Short mmCIF file of C-alpha atoms in Angstrom, two decimals:
data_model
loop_
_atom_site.label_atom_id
_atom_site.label_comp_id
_atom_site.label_asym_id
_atom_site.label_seq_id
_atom_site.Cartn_x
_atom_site.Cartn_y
_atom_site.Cartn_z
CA UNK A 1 -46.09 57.58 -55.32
CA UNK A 2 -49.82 59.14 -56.09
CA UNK A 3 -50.99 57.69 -59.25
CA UNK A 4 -54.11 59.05 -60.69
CA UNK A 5 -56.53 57.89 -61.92
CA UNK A 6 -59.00 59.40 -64.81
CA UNK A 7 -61.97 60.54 -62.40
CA UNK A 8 -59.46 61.60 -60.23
CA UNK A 9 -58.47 64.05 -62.76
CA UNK A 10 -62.13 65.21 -63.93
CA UNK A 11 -63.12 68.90 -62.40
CA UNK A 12 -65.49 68.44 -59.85
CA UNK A 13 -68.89 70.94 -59.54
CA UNK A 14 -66.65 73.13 -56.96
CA UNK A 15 -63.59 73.33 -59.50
CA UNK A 16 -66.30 74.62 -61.86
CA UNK A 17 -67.73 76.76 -59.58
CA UNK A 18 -64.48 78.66 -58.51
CA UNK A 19 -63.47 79.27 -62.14
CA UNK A 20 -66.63 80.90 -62.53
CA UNK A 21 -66.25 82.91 -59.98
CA UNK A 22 -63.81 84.58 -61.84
CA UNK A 23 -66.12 85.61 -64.77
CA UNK A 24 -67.11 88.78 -62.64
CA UNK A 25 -64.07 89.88 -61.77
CA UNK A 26 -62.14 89.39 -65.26
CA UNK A 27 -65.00 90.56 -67.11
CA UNK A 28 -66.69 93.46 -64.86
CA UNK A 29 -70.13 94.54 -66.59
CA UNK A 30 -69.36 92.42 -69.76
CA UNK A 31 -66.13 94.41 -70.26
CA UNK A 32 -62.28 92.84 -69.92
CA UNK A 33 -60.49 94.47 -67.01
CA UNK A 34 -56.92 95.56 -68.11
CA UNK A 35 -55.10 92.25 -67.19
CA UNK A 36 -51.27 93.29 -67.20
CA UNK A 37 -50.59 96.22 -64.92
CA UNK A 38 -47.40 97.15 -65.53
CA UNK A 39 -43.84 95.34 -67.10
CA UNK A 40 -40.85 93.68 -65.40
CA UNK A 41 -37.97 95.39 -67.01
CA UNK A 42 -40.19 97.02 -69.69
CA UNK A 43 -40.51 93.87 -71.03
CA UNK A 44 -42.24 90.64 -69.16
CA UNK A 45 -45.51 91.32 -68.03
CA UNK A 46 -47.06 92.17 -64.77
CA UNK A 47 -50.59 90.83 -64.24
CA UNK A 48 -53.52 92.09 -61.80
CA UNK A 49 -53.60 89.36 -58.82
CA UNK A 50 -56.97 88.42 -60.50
CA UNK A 51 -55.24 87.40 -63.33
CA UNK A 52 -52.86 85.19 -61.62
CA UNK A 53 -55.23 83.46 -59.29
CA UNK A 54 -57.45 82.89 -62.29
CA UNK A 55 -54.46 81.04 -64.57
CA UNK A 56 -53.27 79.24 -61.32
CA UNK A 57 -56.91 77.87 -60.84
CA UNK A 58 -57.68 77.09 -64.42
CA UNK A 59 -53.95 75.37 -64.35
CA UNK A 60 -54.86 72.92 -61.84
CA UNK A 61 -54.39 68.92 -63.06
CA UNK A 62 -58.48 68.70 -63.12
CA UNK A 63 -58.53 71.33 -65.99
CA UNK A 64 -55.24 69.97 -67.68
CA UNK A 65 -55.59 68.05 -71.40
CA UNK A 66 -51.88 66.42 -71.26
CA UNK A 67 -52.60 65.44 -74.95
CA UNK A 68 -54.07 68.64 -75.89
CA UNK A 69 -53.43 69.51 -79.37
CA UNK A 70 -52.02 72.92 -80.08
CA UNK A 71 -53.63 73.90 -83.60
CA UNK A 72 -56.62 72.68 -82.66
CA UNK A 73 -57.11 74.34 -79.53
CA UNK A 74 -56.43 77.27 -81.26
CA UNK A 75 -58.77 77.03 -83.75
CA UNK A 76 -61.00 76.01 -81.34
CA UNK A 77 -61.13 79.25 -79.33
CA UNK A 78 -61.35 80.86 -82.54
CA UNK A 79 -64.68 79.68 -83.77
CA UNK A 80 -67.23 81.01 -81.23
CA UNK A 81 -69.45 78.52 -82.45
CA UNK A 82 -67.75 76.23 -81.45
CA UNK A 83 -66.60 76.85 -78.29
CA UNK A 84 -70.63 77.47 -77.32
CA UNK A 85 -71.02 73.56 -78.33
CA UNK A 86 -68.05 72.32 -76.58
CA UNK A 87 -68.05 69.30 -74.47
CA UNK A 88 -65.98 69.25 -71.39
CA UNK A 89 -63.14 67.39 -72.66
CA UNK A 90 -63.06 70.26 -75.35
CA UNK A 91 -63.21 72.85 -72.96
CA UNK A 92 -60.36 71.63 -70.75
CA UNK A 93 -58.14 71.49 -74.46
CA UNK A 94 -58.99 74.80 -74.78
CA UNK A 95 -58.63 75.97 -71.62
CA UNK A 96 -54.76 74.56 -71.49
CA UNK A 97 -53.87 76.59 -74.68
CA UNK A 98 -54.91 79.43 -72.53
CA UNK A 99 -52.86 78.65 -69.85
CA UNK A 100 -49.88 77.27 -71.47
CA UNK A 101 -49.52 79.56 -73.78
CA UNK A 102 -47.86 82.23 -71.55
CA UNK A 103 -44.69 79.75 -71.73
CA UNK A 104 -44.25 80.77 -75.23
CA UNK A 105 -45.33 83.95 -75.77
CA UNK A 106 -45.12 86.35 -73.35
CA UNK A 107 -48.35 88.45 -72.87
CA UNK A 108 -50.54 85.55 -74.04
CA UNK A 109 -52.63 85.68 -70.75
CA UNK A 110 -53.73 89.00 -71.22
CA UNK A 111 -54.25 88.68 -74.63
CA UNK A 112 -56.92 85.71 -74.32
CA UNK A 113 -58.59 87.66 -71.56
CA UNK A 114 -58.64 90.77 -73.94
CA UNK A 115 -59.57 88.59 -77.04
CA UNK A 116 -62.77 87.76 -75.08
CA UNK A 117 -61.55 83.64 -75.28
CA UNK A 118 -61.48 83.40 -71.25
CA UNK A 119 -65.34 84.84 -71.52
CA UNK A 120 -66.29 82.63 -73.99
CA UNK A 121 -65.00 79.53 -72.10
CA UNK A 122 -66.71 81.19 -68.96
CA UNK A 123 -70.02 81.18 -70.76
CA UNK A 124 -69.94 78.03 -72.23
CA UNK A 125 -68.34 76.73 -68.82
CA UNK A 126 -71.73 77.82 -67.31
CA UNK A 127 -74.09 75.88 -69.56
CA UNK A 128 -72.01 72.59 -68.90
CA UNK A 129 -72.67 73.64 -64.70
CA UNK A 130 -76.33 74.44 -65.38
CA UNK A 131 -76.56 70.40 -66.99
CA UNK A 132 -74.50 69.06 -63.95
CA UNK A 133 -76.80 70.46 -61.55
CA UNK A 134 -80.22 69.27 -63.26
CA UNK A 135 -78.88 65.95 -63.37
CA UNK A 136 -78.11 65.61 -59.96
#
């Protein structure tokens, strides 16, 4: 049995790297693409492969708070402010309301890339990257 440990479990300069190589491509010239394509049975959505290899990236255990708090995330991503001071750990709560929020409401991926919160956490994302690198 694989047991791991905490630095296991922190993202590592390439896990940053290939979520923001997604900014680009979810957010072409500043702009959100149109993430859900079309509807399974006019009723569960149908995302742009984009959008699916960005949530299956940003779900990955490295980017996972298992104690993240709901509310707070929520609020979190709310308050631009505050998501342009975030720390890491902060980030990563943030960034698993993103992703776990599809289980509960369907649509909820789109609607965070639409809402501008996946840019936000891209931008902020890239200011944490731009510290990593002058410290090393």
């Amino acid at each position: 049995m694989d047991v791991y440990m905490p630095a296991q479990l922190d993202p590592q300069p390439a896990d940053l790297d290939e979520l923001l190589g997604f900014q680009p491509l979810l957010y072409p010239g500043g702009r959100p693409i149109e993430a859900i394509v079309s509807y399974h049975d006019g009723r569960w959505p149908v995302y742009a492969d984009v959008v699916n290899a960005f949530f299956s990236a940003a779900g990955k255990d490295c980017w996972t708070d298992f104690n993240y708090g709901i509310a707070e995330s929520g609020a979190m991503l709310g308050d631009p402010q505050r998501v342009a001071n975030a720390t890491l750990d902060e980030l990563k709560s943030m960034l698993t309301w993103c992703v776990r929020g599809e289980r509960f409401c369907d649509g909820h991926h789109g609607s965070v890339i639409e809402r501008g919160y996946i840019l936000n956490l891209l931008q902020r994302l890239k200011v944490l990257r731009q510290h990593l690198a002058a410290a090393q």
